[in-house]
PDB file of N, CA and C in Angstrom:
ATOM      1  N   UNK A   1     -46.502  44.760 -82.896  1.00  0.00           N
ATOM      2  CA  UNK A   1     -46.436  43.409 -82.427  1.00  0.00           C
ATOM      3  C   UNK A   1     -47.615  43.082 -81.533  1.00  0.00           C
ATOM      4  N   UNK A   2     -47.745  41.831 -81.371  1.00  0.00           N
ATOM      5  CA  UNK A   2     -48.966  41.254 -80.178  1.00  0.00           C
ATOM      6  C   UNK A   2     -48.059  40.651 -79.128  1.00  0.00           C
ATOM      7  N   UNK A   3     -48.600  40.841 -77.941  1.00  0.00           N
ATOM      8  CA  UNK A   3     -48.025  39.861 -76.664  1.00  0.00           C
ATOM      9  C   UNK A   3     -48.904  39.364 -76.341  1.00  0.00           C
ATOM     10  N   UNK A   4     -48.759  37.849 -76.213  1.00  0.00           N
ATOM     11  CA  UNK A   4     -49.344  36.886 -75.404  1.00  0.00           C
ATOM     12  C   UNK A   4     -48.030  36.330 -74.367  1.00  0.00           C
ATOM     13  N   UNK A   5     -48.914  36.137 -73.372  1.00  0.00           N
ATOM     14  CA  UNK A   5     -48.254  35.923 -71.988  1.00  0.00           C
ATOM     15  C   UNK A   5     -48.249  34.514 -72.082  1.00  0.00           C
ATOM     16  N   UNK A   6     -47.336  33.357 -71.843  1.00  0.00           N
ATOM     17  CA  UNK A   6     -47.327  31.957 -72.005  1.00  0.00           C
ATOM     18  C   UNK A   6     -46.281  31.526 -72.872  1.00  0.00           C
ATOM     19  N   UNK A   7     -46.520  30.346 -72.918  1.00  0.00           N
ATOM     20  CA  UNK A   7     -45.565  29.286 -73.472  1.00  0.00           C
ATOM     21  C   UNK A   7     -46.141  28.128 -73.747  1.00  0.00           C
ATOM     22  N   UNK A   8     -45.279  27.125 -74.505  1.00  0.00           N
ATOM     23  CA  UNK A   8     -45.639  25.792 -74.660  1.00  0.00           C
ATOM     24  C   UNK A   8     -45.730  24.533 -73.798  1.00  0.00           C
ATOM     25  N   UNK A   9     -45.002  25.381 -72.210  1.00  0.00           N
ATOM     26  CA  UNK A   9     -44.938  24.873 -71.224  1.00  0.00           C
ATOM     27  C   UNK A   9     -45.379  24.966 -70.180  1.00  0.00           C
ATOM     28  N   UNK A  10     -44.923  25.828 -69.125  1.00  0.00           N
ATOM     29  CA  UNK A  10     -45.120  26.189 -68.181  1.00  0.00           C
ATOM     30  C   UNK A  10     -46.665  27.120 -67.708  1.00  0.00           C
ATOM     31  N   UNK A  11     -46.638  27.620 -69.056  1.00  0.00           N
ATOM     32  CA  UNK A  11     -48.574  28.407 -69.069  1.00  0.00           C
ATOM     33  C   UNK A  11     -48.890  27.997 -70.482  1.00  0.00           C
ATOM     34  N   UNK A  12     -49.151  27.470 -70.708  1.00  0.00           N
ATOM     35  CA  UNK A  12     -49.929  27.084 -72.049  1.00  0.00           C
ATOM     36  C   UNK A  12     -50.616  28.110 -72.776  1.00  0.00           C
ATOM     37  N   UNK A  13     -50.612  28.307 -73.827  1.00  0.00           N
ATOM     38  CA  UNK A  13     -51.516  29.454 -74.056  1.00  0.00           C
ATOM     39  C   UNK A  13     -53.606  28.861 -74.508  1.00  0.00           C
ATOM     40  N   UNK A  14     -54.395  29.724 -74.864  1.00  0.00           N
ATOM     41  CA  UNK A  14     -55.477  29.275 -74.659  1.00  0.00           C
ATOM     42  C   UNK A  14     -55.994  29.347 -76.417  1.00  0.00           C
ATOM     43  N   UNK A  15     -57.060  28.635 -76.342  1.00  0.00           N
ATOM     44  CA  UNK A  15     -57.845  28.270 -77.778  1.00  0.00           C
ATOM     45  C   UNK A  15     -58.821  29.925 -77.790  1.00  0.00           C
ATOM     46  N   UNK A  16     -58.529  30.189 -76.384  1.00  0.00           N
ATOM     47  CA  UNK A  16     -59.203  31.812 -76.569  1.00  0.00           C
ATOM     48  C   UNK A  16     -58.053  32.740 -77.054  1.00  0.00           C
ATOM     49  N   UNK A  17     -57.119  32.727 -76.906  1.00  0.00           N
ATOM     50  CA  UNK A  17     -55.668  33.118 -77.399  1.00  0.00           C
ATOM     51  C   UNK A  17     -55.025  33.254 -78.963  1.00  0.00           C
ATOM     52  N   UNK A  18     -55.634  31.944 -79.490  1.00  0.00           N
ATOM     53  CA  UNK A  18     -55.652  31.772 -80.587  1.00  0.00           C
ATOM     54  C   UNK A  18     -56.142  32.875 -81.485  1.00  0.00           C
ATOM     55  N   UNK A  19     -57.635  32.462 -81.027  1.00  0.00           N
ATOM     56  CA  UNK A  19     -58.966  33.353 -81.302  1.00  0.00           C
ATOM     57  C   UNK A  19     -58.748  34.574 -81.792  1.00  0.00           C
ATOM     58  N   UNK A  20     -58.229  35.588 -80.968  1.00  0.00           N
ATOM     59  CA  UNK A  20     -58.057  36.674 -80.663  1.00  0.00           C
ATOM     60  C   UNK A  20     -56.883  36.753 -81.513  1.00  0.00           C
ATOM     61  N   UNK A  21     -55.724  36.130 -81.623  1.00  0.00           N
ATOM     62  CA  UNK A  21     -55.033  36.715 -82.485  1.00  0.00           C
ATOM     63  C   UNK A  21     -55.731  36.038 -83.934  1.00  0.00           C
ATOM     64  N   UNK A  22     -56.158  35.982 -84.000  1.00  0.00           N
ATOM     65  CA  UNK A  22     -56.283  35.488 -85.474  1.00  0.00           C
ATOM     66  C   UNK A  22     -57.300  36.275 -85.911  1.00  0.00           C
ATOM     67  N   UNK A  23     -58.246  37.013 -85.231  1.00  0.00           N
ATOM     68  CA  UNK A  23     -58.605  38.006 -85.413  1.00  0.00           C
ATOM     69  C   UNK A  23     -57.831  39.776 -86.024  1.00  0.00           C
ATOM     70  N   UNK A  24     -57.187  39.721 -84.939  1.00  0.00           N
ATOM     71  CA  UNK A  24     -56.421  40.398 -84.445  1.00  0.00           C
ATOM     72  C   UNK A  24     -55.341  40.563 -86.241  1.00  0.00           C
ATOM     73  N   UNK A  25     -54.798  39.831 -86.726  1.00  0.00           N
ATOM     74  CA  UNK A  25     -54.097  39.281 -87.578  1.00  0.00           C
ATOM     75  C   UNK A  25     -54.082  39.707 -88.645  1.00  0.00           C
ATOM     76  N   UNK A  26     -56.069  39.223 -89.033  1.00  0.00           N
ATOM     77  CA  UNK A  26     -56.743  39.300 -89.834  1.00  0.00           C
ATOM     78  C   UNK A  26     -56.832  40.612 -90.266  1.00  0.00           C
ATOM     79  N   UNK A  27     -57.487  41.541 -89.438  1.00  0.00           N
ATOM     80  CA  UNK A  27     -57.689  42.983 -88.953  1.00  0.00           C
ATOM     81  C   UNK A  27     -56.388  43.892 -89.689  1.00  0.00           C
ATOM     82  N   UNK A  28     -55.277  43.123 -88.797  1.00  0.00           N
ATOM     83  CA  UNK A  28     -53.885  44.111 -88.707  1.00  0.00           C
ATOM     84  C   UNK A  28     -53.772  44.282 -90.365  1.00  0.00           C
ATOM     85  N   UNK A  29     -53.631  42.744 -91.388  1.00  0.00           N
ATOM     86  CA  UNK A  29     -53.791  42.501 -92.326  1.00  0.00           C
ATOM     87  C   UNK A  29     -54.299  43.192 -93.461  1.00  0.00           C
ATOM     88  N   UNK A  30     -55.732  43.495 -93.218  1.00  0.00           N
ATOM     89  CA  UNK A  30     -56.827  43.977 -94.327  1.00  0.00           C
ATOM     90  C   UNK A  30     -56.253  45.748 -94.326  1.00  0.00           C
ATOM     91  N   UNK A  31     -55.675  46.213 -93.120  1.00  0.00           N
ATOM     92  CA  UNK A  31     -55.235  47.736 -92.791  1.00  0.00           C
ATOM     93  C   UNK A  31     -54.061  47.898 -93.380  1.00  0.00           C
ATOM     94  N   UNK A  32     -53.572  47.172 -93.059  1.00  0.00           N
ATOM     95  CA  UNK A  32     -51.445  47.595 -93.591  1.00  0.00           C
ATOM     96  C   UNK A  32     -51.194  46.379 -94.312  1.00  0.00           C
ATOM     97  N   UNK A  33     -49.744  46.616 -94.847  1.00  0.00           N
ATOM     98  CA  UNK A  33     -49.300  45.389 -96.077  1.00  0.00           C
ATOM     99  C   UNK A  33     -48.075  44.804 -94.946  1.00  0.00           C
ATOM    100  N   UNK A  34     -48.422  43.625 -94.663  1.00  0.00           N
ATOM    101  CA  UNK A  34     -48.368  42.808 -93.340  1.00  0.00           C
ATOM    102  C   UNK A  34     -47.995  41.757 -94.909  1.00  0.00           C
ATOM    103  N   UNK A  35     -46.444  41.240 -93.825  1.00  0.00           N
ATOM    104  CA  UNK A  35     -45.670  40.002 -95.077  1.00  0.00           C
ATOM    105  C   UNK A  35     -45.524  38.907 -94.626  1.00  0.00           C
ATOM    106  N   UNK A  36     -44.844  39.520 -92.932  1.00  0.00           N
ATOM    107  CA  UNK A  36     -44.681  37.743 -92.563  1.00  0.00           C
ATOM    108  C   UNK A  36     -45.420  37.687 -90.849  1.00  0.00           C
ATOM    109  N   UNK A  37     -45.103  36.707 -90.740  1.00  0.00           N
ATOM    110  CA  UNK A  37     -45.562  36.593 -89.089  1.00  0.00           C
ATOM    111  C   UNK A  37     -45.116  35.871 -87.883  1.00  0.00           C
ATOM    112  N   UNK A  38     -44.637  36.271 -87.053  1.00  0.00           N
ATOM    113  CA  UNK A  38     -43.487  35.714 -86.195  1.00  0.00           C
ATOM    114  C   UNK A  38     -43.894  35.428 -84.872  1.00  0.00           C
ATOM    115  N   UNK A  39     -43.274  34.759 -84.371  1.00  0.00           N
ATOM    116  CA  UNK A  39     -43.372  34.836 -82.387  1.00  0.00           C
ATOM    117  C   UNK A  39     -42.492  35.363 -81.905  1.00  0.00           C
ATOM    118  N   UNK A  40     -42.207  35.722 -81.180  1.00  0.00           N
ATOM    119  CA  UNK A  40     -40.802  36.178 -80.246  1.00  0.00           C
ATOM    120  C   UNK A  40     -40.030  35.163 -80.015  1.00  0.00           C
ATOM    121  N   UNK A  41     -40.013  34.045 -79.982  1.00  0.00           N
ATOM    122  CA  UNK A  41     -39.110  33.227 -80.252  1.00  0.00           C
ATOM    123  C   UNK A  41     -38.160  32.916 -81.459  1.00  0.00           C
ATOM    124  N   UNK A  42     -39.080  33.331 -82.559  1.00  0.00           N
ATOM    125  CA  UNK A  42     -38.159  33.401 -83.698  1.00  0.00           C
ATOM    126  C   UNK A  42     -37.150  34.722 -84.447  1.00  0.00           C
ATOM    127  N   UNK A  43     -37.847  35.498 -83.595  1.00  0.00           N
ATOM    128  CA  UNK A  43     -37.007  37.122 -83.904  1.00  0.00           C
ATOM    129  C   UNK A  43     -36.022  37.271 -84.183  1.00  0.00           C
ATOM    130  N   UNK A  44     -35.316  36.687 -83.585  1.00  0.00           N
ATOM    131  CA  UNK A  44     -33.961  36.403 -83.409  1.00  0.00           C
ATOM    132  C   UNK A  44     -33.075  35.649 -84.874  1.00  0.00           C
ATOM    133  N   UNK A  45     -33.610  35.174 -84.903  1.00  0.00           N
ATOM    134  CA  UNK A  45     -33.450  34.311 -86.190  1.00  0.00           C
ATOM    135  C   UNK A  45     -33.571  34.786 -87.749  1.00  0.00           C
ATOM    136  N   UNK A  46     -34.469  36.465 -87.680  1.00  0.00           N
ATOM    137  CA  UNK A  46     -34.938  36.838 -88.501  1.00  0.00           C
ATOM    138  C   UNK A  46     -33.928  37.934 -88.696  1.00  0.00           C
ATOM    139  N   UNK A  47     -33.215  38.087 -87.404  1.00  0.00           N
ATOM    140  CA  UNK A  47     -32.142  39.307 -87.451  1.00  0.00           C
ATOM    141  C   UNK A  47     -31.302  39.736 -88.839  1.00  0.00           C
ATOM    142  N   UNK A  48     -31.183  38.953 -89.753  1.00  0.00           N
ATOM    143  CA  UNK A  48     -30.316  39.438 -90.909  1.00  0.00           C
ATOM    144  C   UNK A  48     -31.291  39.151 -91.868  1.00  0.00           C
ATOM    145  N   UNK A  49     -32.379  39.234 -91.462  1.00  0.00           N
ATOM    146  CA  UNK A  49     -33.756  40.065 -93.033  1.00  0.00           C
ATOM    147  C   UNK A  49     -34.085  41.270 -93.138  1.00  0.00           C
ATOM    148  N   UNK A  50     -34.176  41.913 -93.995  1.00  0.00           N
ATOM    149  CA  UNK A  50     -34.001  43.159 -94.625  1.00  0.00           C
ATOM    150  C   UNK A  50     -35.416  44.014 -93.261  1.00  0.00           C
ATOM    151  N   UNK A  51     -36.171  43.308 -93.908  1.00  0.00           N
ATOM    152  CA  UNK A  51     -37.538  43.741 -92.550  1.00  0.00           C
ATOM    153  C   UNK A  51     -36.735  44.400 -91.095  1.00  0.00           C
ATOM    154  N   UNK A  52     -35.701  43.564 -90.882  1.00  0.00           N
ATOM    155  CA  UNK A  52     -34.995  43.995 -89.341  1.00  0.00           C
ATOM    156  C   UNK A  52     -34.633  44.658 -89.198  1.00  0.00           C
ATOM    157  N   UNK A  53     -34.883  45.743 -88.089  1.00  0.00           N
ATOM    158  CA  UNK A  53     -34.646  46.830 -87.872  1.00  0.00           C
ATOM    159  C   UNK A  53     -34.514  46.750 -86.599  1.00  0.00           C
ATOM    160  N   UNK A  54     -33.149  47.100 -85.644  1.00  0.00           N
ATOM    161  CA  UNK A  54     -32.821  47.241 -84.420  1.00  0.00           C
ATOM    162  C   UNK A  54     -32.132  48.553 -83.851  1.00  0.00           C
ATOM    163  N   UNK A  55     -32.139  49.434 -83.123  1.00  0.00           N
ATOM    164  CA  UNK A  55     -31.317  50.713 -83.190  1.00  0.00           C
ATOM    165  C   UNK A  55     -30.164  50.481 -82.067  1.00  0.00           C
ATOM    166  N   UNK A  56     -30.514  49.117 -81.159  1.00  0.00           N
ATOM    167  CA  UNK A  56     -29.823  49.206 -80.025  1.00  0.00           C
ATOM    168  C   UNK A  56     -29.043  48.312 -80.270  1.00  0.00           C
ATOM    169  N   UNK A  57     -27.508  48.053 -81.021  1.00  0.00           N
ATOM    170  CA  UNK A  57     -26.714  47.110 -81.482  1.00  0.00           C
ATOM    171  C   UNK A  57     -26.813  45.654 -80.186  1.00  0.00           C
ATOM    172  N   UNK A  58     -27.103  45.963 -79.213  1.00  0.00           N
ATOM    173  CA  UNK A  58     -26.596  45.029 -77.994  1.00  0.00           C
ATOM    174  C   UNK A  58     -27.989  44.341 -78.184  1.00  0.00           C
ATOM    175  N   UNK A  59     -28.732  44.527 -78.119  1.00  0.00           N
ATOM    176  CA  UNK A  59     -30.351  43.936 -78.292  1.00  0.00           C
ATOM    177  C   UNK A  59     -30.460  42.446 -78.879  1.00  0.00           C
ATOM    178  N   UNK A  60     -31.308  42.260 -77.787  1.00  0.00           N
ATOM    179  CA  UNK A  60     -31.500  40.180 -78.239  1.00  0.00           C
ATOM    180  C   UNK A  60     -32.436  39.876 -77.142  1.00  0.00           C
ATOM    181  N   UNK A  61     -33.207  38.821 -77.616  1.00  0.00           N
ATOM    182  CA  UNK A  61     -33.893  38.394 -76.553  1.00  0.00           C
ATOM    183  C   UNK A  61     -33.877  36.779 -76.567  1.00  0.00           C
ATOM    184  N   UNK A  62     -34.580  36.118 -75.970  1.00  0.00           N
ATOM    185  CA  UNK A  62     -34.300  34.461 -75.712  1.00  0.00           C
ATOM    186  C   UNK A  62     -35.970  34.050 -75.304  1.00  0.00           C
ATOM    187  N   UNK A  63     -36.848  34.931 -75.816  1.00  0.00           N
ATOM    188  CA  UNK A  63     -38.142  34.889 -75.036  1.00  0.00           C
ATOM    189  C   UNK A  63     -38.690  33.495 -75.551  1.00  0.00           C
ATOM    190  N   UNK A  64     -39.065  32.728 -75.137  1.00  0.00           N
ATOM    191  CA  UNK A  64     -40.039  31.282 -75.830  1.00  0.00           C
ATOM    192  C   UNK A  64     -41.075  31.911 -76.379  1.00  0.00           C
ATOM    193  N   UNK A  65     -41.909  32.707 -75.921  1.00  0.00           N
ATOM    194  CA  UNK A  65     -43.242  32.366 -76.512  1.00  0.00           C
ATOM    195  C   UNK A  65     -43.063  33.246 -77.911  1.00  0.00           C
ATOM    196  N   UNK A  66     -44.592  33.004 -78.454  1.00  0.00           N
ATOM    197  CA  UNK A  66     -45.746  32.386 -77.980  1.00  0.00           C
ATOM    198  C   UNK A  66     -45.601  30.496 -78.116  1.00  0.00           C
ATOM    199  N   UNK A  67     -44.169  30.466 -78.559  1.00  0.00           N
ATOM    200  CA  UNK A  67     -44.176  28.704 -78.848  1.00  0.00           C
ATOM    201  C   UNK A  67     -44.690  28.428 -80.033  1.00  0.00           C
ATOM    202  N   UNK A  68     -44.064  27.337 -80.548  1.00  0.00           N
ATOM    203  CA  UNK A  68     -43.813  26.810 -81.736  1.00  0.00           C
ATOM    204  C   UNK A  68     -45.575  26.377 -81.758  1.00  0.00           C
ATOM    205  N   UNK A  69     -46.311  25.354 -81.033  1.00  0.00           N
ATOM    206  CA  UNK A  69     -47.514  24.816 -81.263  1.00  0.00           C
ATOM    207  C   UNK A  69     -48.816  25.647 -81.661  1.00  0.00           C
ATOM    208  N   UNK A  70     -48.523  27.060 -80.879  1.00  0.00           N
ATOM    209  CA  UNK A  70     -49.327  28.286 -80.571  1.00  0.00           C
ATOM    210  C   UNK A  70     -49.116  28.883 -81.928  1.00  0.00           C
ATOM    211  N   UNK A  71     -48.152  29.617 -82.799  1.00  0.00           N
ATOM    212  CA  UNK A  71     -47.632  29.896 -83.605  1.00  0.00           C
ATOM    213  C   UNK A  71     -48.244  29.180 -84.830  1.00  0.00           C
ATOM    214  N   UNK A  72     -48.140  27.675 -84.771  1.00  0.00           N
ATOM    215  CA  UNK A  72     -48.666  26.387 -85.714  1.00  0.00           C
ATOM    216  C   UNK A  72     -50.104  26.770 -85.838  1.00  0.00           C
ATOM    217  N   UNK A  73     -50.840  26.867 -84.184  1.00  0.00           N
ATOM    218  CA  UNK A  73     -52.073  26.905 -84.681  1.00  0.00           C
ATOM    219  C   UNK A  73     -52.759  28.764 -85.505  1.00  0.00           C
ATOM    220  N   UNK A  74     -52.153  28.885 -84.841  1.00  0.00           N
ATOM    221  CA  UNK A  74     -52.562  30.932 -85.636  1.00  0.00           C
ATOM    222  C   UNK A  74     -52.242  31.010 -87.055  1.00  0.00           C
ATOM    223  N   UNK A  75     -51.017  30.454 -87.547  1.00  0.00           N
ATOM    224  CA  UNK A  75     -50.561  30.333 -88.906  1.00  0.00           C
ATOM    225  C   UNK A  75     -51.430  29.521 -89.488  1.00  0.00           C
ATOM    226  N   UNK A  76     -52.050  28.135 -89.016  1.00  0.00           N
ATOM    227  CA  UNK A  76     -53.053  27.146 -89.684  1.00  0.00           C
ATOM    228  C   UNK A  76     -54.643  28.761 -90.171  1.00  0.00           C
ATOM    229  N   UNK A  77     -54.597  28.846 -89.310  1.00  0.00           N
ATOM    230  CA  UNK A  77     -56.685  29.876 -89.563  1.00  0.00           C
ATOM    231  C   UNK A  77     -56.566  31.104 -90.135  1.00  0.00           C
ATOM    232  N   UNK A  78     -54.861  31.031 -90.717  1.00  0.00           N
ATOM    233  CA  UNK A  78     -54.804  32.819 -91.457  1.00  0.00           C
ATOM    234  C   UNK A  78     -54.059  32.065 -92.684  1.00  0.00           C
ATOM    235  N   UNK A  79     -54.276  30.926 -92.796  1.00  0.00           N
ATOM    236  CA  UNK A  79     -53.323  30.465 -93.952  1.00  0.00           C
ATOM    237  C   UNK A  79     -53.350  31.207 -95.441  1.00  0.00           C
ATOM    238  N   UNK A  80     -54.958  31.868 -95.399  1.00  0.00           N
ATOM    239  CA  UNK A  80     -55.100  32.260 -96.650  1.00  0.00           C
ATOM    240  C   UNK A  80     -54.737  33.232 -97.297  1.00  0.00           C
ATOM    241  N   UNK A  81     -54.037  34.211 -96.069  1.00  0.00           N
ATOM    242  CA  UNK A  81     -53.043  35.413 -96.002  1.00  0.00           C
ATOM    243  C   UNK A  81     -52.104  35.164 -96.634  1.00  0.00           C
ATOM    244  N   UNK A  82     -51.545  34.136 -96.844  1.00  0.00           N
ATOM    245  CA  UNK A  82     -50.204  33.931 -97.425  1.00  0.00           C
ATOM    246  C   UNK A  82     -49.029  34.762 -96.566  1.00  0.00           C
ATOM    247  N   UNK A  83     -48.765  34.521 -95.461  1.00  0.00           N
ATOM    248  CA  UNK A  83     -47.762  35.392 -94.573  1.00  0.00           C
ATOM    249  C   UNK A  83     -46.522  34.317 -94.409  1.00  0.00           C
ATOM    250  N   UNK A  84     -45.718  35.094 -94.710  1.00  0.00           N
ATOM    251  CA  UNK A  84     -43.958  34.316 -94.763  1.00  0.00           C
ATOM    252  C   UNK A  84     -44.245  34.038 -93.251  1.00  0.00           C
ATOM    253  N   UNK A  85     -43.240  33.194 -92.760  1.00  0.00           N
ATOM    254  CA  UNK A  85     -42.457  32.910 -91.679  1.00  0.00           C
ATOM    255  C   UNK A  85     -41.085  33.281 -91.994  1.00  0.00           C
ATOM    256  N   UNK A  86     -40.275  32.374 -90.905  1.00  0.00           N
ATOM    257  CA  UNK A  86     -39.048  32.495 -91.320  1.00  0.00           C
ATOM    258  C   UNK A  86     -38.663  32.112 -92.346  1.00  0.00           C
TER     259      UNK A  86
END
């Protein structure tokens, strides 16, 4: 996974942020067979896809980021990846 520190609110994340993961992405991409691509906000949501794998039954999180807008823009500059979302 990647962590970026921020939100859509309270810390915004940066166009240098972007950058870097989309690099970052790209990279992870061309190395391993990379399907979909998520934020920590949506994890949760993804919980009953085969991909999911949790060992600690109690486990959940509620984290916002990296935020829906942040997410929008990283998914827009790797579009050509073809990477699922939810």
């Amino acid at each position: 996974g990647i962590e970026n520190v921020g939100d859509d609110k309270k810390w915004p994340l940066t166009d240098a942020q972007v950058a870097a993961n989309v690099a970052l992405v790209r990279d992870l991409a061309a190395r391993f067979p990379i399907t979909h691509l998520l934020g920590h906000f949506e994890a949760m949501k993804f919980k009953k896809h085969p991909h999911y794998v949790e060992l600690d039954p109690n486990y959940g999180n509620d984290k916002p980021d990296p935020g829906a807008a942040f997410m929008q823009k990283v998914r827009a500059k790797v579009g050509e990846l073809e990477l699922q979302g939810l």
